[in-house]
Amino acid sequence: DPRTTPTTTEIMSDTNGFSDRDDRLAQFIDSHPALAEDEERRAAFLLGALVGRVAAYQNRRGISRTVIRQHPIDAMTRRRISTTLNKVLEKNAHYSEKDEKAGMLMNDRYITRLSDIVNRRTPEEWSLSTDDLRMHYGLGLTYGKNDDSTDHTDEEEPATADTQTDD
């Protein structure tokens, strides 16, 4: 049945030839008009992706209280974005400092894009509905948890096949 047969079995990084995770993120955003054309949705997605990356790091390190449990989709609102962002940035900086392999601030590809948006207009000023915010935050969580390196020589964190599933 052509409806259930995949048109390709190649993974995303094989088909698109991404040189690094930053390129892959930029291409993902550009290929989704809801993200590319609306910076509030993009910010919700980027925050979710950052939370997802930090959660994946915690999962690999055996840290049981993950940021996903602390910042679940159904609790996310415009008012909570700034608080969540500050807490996640603090954890990310802490893990970056502790991890000798990182050598720099981990997840900068999310942080830079997100801070650019949040510094233009605070989340409290956004017009994005709570449902829309939660959907794009959740999309970001999924993206971030699965944002493994495209080239194992330039990894920020060691990639594993296992991803966390406690959404």
PDB file of C-alpha atoms in Angstrom:
ATOM      1  CA  ASP A   1       0.000   0.000   0.000  1.00  0.00           C
ATOM      2  CA  PRO A   2       1.652   3.285  -1.093  1.00  0.00           C
ATOM      3  CA  ARG A   3       0.095   5.165   1.836  1.00  0.00           C
ATOM      4  CA  THR A   4       2.037   3.129   4.380  1.00  0.00           C
ATOM      5  CA  THR A   5       5.245   2.504   2.456  1.00  0.00           C
ATOM      6  CA  PRO A   6       7.936   5.106   3.185  1.00  0.00           C
ATOM      7  CA  THR A   7       9.227   6.889   0.105  1.00  0.00           C
ATOM      8  CA  THR A   8      12.738   6.690   1.531  1.00  0.00           C
ATOM      9  CA  THR A   9      14.494   4.921   4.354  1.00  0.00           C
ATOM     10  CA  GLU A  10      17.327   7.433   4.622  1.00  0.00           C
ATOM     11  CA  ILE A  11      17.608   9.460   7.804  1.00  0.00           C
ATOM     12  CA  MET A  12      17.352  13.251   7.746  1.00  0.00           C
ATOM     13  CA  SER A  13      21.077  13.914   8.046  1.00  0.00           C
ATOM     14  CA  ASP A  14      21.814  11.527   5.155  1.00  0.00           C
ATOM     15  CA  THR A  15      19.363  13.108   2.744  1.00  0.00           C
ATOM     16  CA  ASN A  16      20.147  16.732   3.477  1.00  0.00           C
ATOM     17  CA  GLY A  17      23.916  16.585   3.942  1.00  0.00           C
ATOM     18  CA  PHE A  18      23.953  18.864   6.972  1.00  0.00           C
ATOM     19  CA  SER A  19      27.426  19.833   8.081  1.00  0.00           C
ATOM     20  CA  ASP A  20      26.406  20.471  11.678  1.00  0.00           C
ATOM     21  CA  ARG A  21      23.501  20.749  14.080  1.00  0.00           C
ATOM     22  CA  ASP A  22      23.187  24.510  13.585  1.00  0.00           C
ATOM     23  CA  ASP A  23      22.616  24.028   9.844  1.00  0.00           C
ATOM     24  CA  ARG A  24      20.082  21.285  10.545  1.00  0.00           C
ATOM     25  CA  LEU A  25      18.185  23.522  12.993  1.00  0.00           C
ATOM     26  CA  ALA A  26      18.165  26.463  10.567  1.00  0.00           C
ATOM     27  CA  GLN A  27      16.899  24.232   7.759  1.00  0.00           C
ATOM     28  CA  PHE A  28      14.204  22.721   9.991  1.00  0.00           C
ATOM     29  CA  ILE A  29      12.940  26.173  10.961  1.00  0.00           C
ATOM     30  CA  ASP A  30      13.089  27.454   7.376  1.00  0.00           C
ATOM     31  CA  SER A  31      11.175  24.440   6.070  1.00  0.00           C
ATOM     32  CA  HIS A  32       8.279  24.960   8.507  1.00  0.00           C
ATOM     33  CA  PRO A  33       6.430  28.212   7.734  1.00  0.00           C
ATOM     34  CA  ALA A  34       4.731  28.217  11.146  1.00  0.00           C
ATOM     35  CA  LEU A  35       8.206  28.561  12.696  1.00  0.00           C
ATOM     36  CA  ALA A  36       9.947  30.592  10.005  1.00  0.00           C
ATOM     37  CA  GLU A  37       7.233  33.243   9.732  1.00  0.00           C
ATOM     38  CA  ASP A  38       6.214  33.639  13.393  1.00  0.00           C
ATOM     39  CA  GLU A  39       8.908  34.423  15.930  1.00  0.00           C
ATOM     40  CA  GLU A  40       6.641  33.757  18.924  1.00  0.00           C
ATOM     41  CA  ARG A  41       6.038  30.199  17.711  1.00  0.00           C
ATOM     42  CA  ARG A  42       9.731  29.918  16.891  1.00  0.00           C
ATOM     43  CA  ALA A  43      10.638  31.039  20.427  1.00  0.00           C
ATOM     44  CA  ALA A  44       8.275  28.464  21.971  1.00  0.00           C
ATOM     45  CA  PHE A  45       9.818  25.797  19.725  1.00  0.00           C
ATOM     46  CA  LEU A  46      13.383  26.878  20.597  1.00  0.00           C
ATOM     47  CA  LEU A  47      12.646  26.862  24.330  1.00  0.00           C
ATOM     48  CA  GLY A  48      11.194  23.366  24.002  1.00  0.00           C
ATOM     49  CA  ALA A  49      14.232  22.261  21.994  1.00  0.00           C
ATOM     50  CA  LEU A  50      16.595  23.653  24.631  1.00  0.00           C
ATOM     51  CA  VAL A  51      14.665  21.853  27.381  1.00  0.00           C
ATOM     52  CA  GLY A  52      14.768  18.678  25.266  1.00  0.00           C
ATOM     53  CA  ARG A  53      18.561  18.909  24.805  1.00  0.00           C
ATOM     54  CA  VAL A  54      19.167  19.484  28.513  1.00  0.00           C
ATOM     55  CA  ALA A  55      16.828  16.559  29.307  1.00  0.00           C
ATOM     56  CA  ALA A  56      18.707  14.306  26.867  1.00  0.00           C
ATOM     57  CA  TYR A  57      21.980  15.295  28.568  1.00  0.00           C
ATOM     58  CA  GLN A  58      20.460  14.541  31.991  1.00  0.00           C
ATOM     59  CA  ASN A  59      19.172  11.198  30.762  1.00  0.00           C
ATOM     60  CA  ARG A  60      22.608  10.162  29.489  1.00  0.00           C
ATOM     61  CA  ARG A  61      24.171  11.183  32.806  1.00  0.00           C
ATOM     62  CA  GLY A  62      21.590   9.303  34.890  1.00  0.00           C
ATOM     63  CA  ILE A  63      20.124  12.448  36.472  1.00  0.00           C
ATOM     64  CA  SER A  64      16.635  11.420  37.503  1.00  0.00           C
ATOM     65  CA  ARG A  65      14.802  14.747  37.973  1.00  0.00           C
ATOM     66  CA  THR A  66      14.706  16.007  34.433  1.00  0.00           C
ATOM     67  CA  VAL A  67      13.818  19.467  33.199  1.00  0.00           C
ATOM     68  CA  ILE A  68      10.942  17.999  31.194  1.00  0.00           C
ATOM     69  CA  ARG A  69       9.247  16.924  34.416  1.00  0.00           C
ATOM     70  CA  GLN A  70       9.962  20.345  35.917  1.00  0.00           C
ATOM     71  CA  HIS A  71       8.637  22.213  32.856  1.00  0.00           C
ATOM     72  CA  PRO A  72       5.885  20.046  31.306  1.00  0.00           C
ATOM     73  CA  ILE A  73       3.974  21.021  28.194  1.00  0.00           C
ATOM     74  CA  ASP A  74       0.637  21.414  29.971  1.00  0.00           C
ATOM     75  CA  ALA A  75       2.104  23.931  32.440  1.00  0.00           C
ATOM     76  CA  MET A  76       3.682  26.207  29.823  1.00  0.00           C
ATOM     77  CA  THR A  77       2.193  29.684  29.454  1.00  0.00           C
ATOM     78  CA  ARG A  78       3.487  33.026  28.189  1.00  0.00           C
ATOM     79  CA  ARG A  79       3.999  34.101  31.803  1.00  0.00           C
ATOM     80  CA  ARG A  80       6.119  31.019  32.561  1.00  0.00           C
ATOM     81  CA  ILE A  81       8.423  31.304  29.532  1.00  0.00           C
ATOM     82  CA  SER A  82      10.868  33.756  31.148  1.00  0.00           C
ATOM     83  CA  THR A  83      11.076  31.790  34.401  1.00  0.00           C
ATOM     84  CA  THR A  84      11.502  28.504  32.558  1.00  0.00           C
ATOM     85  CA  LEU A  85      14.133  30.006  30.280  1.00  0.00           C
ATOM     86  CA  ASN A  86      16.151  31.344  33.222  1.00  0.00           C
ATOM     87  CA  LYS A  87      16.077  28.006  35.048  1.00  0.00           C
ATOM     88  CA  VAL A  88      17.012  26.014  31.948  1.00  0.00           C
ATOM     89  CA  LEU A  89      19.818  28.442  31.052  1.00  0.00           C
ATOM     90  CA  GLU A  90      21.189  28.020  34.566  1.00  0.00           C
ATOM     91  CA  LYS A  91      21.165  24.215  34.257  1.00  0.00           C
ATOM     92  CA  ASN A  92      22.694  24.373  30.781  1.00  0.00           C
ATOM     93  CA  ALA A  93      25.512  26.634  32.023  1.00  0.00           C
ATOM     94  CA  HIS A  94      26.120  24.334  34.999  1.00  0.00           C
ATOM     95  CA  TYR A  95      26.320  21.227  32.806  1.00  0.00           C
ATOM     96  CA  SER A  96      28.511  23.046  30.269  1.00  0.00           C
ATOM     97  CA  GLU A  97      30.947  23.980  33.025  1.00  0.00           C
ATOM     98  CA  LYS A  98      31.056  20.437  34.437  1.00  0.00           C
ATOM     99  CA  ASP A  99      31.496  18.677  31.094  1.00  0.00           C
ATOM    100  CA  GLU A 100      35.084  18.881  29.862  1.00  0.00           C
ATOM    101  CA  LYS A 101      33.991  17.556  26.451  1.00  0.00           C
ATOM    102  CA  ALA A 102      31.787  20.585  25.866  1.00  0.00           C
ATOM    103  CA  GLY A 103      34.637  23.118  25.947  1.00  0.00           C
ATOM    104  CA  MET A 104      32.053  25.895  25.525  1.00  0.00           C
ATOM    105  CA  LEU A 105      28.450  26.680  26.322  1.00  0.00           C
ATOM    106  CA  MET A 106      26.346  23.741  25.162  1.00  0.00           C
ATOM    107  CA  ASN A 107      23.250  24.300  23.036  1.00  0.00           C
ATOM    108  CA  ASP A 108      24.268  27.770  21.890  1.00  0.00           C
ATOM    109  CA  ARG A 109      22.363  27.239  18.615  1.00  0.00           C
ATOM    110  CA  TYR A 110      19.103  27.441  20.588  1.00  0.00           C
ATOM    111  CA  ILE A 111      20.134  30.050  23.145  1.00  0.00           C
ATOM    112  CA  THR A 112      21.289  32.673  20.640  1.00  0.00           C
ATOM    113  CA  ARG A 113      18.153  32.452  18.499  1.00  0.00           C
ATOM    114  CA  LEU A 114      15.867  32.390  21.531  1.00  0.00           C
ATOM    115  CA  SER A 115      17.473  35.348  23.304  1.00  0.00           C
ATOM    116  CA  ASP A 116      17.262  37.432  20.116  1.00  0.00           C
ATOM    117  CA  ILE A 117      13.484  36.933  20.057  1.00  0.00           C
ATOM    118  CA  VAL A 118      12.862  37.334  23.800  1.00  0.00           C
ATOM    119  CA  ASN A 119      14.965  40.511  23.945  1.00  0.00           C
ATOM    120  CA  ARG A 120      12.857  42.147  21.202  1.00  0.00           C
ATOM    121  CA  ARG A 121       9.556  41.528  23.021  1.00  0.00           C
ATOM    122  CA  THR A 122       8.946  39.873  26.351  1.00  0.00           C
ATOM    123  CA  PRO A 123       6.774  36.738  26.285  1.00  0.00           C
ATOM    124  CA  GLU A 124       4.129  38.523  28.361  1.00  0.00           C
ATOM    125  CA  GLU A 125       3.622  40.878  25.373  1.00  0.00           C
ATOM    126  CA  TRP A 126       3.121  38.069  22.857  1.00  0.00           C
ATOM    127  CA  SER A 127      -0.232  37.395  21.217  1.00  0.00           C
ATOM    128  CA  LEU A 128       0.386  33.641  20.831  1.00  0.00           C
ATOM    129  CA  SER A 129      -2.420  31.549  22.320  1.00  0.00           C
ATOM    130  CA  THR A 130      -1.616  29.097  25.107  1.00  0.00           C
ATOM    131  CA  ASP A 131      -2.589  26.133  22.908  1.00  0.00           C
ATOM    132  CA  ASP A 132      -0.336  27.339  20.083  1.00  0.00           C
ATOM    133  CA  LEU A 133       2.513  27.990  22.505  1.00  0.00           C
ATOM    134  CA  ARG A 134       2.192  24.510  24.018  1.00  0.00           C
ATOM    135  CA  MET A 135       2.049  22.801  20.636  1.00  0.00           C
ATOM    136  CA  HIS A 136       5.252  24.485  19.424  1.00  0.00           C
ATOM    137  CA  TYR A 137       6.965  24.006  22.797  1.00  0.00           C
ATOM    138  CA  GLY A 138       6.098  20.288  22.569  1.00  0.00           C
ATOM    139  CA  LEU A 139       7.392  20.125  19.002  1.00  0.00           C
ATOM    140  CA  GLY A 140      10.623  21.673  20.258  1.00  0.00           C
ATOM    141  CA  LEU A 141      10.899  19.132  23.085  1.00  0.00           C
ATOM    142  CA  THR A 142      10.741  16.325  20.560  1.00  0.00           C
ATOM    143  CA  TYR A 143      13.228  18.015  18.245  1.00  0.00           C
ATOM    144  CA  GLY A 144      15.663  18.762  21.068  1.00  0.00           C
ATOM    145  CA  LYS A 145      15.561  15.277  22.557  1.00  0.00           C
ATOM    146  CA  ASN A 146      16.461  13.878  19.148  1.00  0.00           C
ATOM    147  CA  ASP A 147      19.014  16.516  18.095  1.00  0.00           C
ATOM    148  CA  ASP A 148      21.984  14.195  17.916  1.00  0.00           C
ATOM    149  CA  SER A 149      25.163  15.121  16.149  1.00  0.00           C
ATOM    150  CA  THR A 150      25.381  14.743  12.390  1.00  0.00           C
ATOM    151  CA  ASP A 151      29.141  14.230  12.608  1.00  0.00           C
ATOM    152  CA  HIS A 152      30.520  12.442  15.639  1.00  0.00           C
ATOM    153  CA  THR A 153      33.775  14.401  15.455  1.00  0.00           C
ATOM    154  CA  ASP A 154      32.141  17.722  16.373  1.00  0.00           C
ATOM    155  CA  GLU A 155      29.697  16.647  19.070  1.00  0.00           C
ATOM    156  CA  GLU A 156      28.864  18.829  22.021  1.00  0.00           C
ATOM    157  CA  GLU A 157      27.516  15.836  23.932  1.00  0.00           C
ATOM    158  CA  PRO A 158      28.006  12.142  23.207  1.00  0.00           C
ATOM    159  CA  ALA A 159      25.016  10.953  21.188  1.00  0.00           C
ATOM    160  CA  THR A 160      23.132   7.793  22.056  1.00  0.00           C
ATOM    161  CA  ALA A 161      20.386   5.896  20.308  1.00  0.00           C
ATOM    162  CA  ASP A 162      18.224   6.046  23.433  1.00  0.00           C
ATOM    163  CA  THR A 163      16.075   9.099  23.973  1.00  0.00           C
ATOM    164  CA  GLN A 164      13.968   9.993  26.948  1.00  0.00           C
ATOM    165  CA  THR A 165      10.235   9.421  26.713  1.00  0.00           C
ATOM    166  CA  ASP A 166       8.760  11.001  29.845  1.00  0.00           C
ATOM    167  CA  ASP A 167       6.716  13.749  28.152  1.00  0.00           C
TER     168      ASP A 167
END
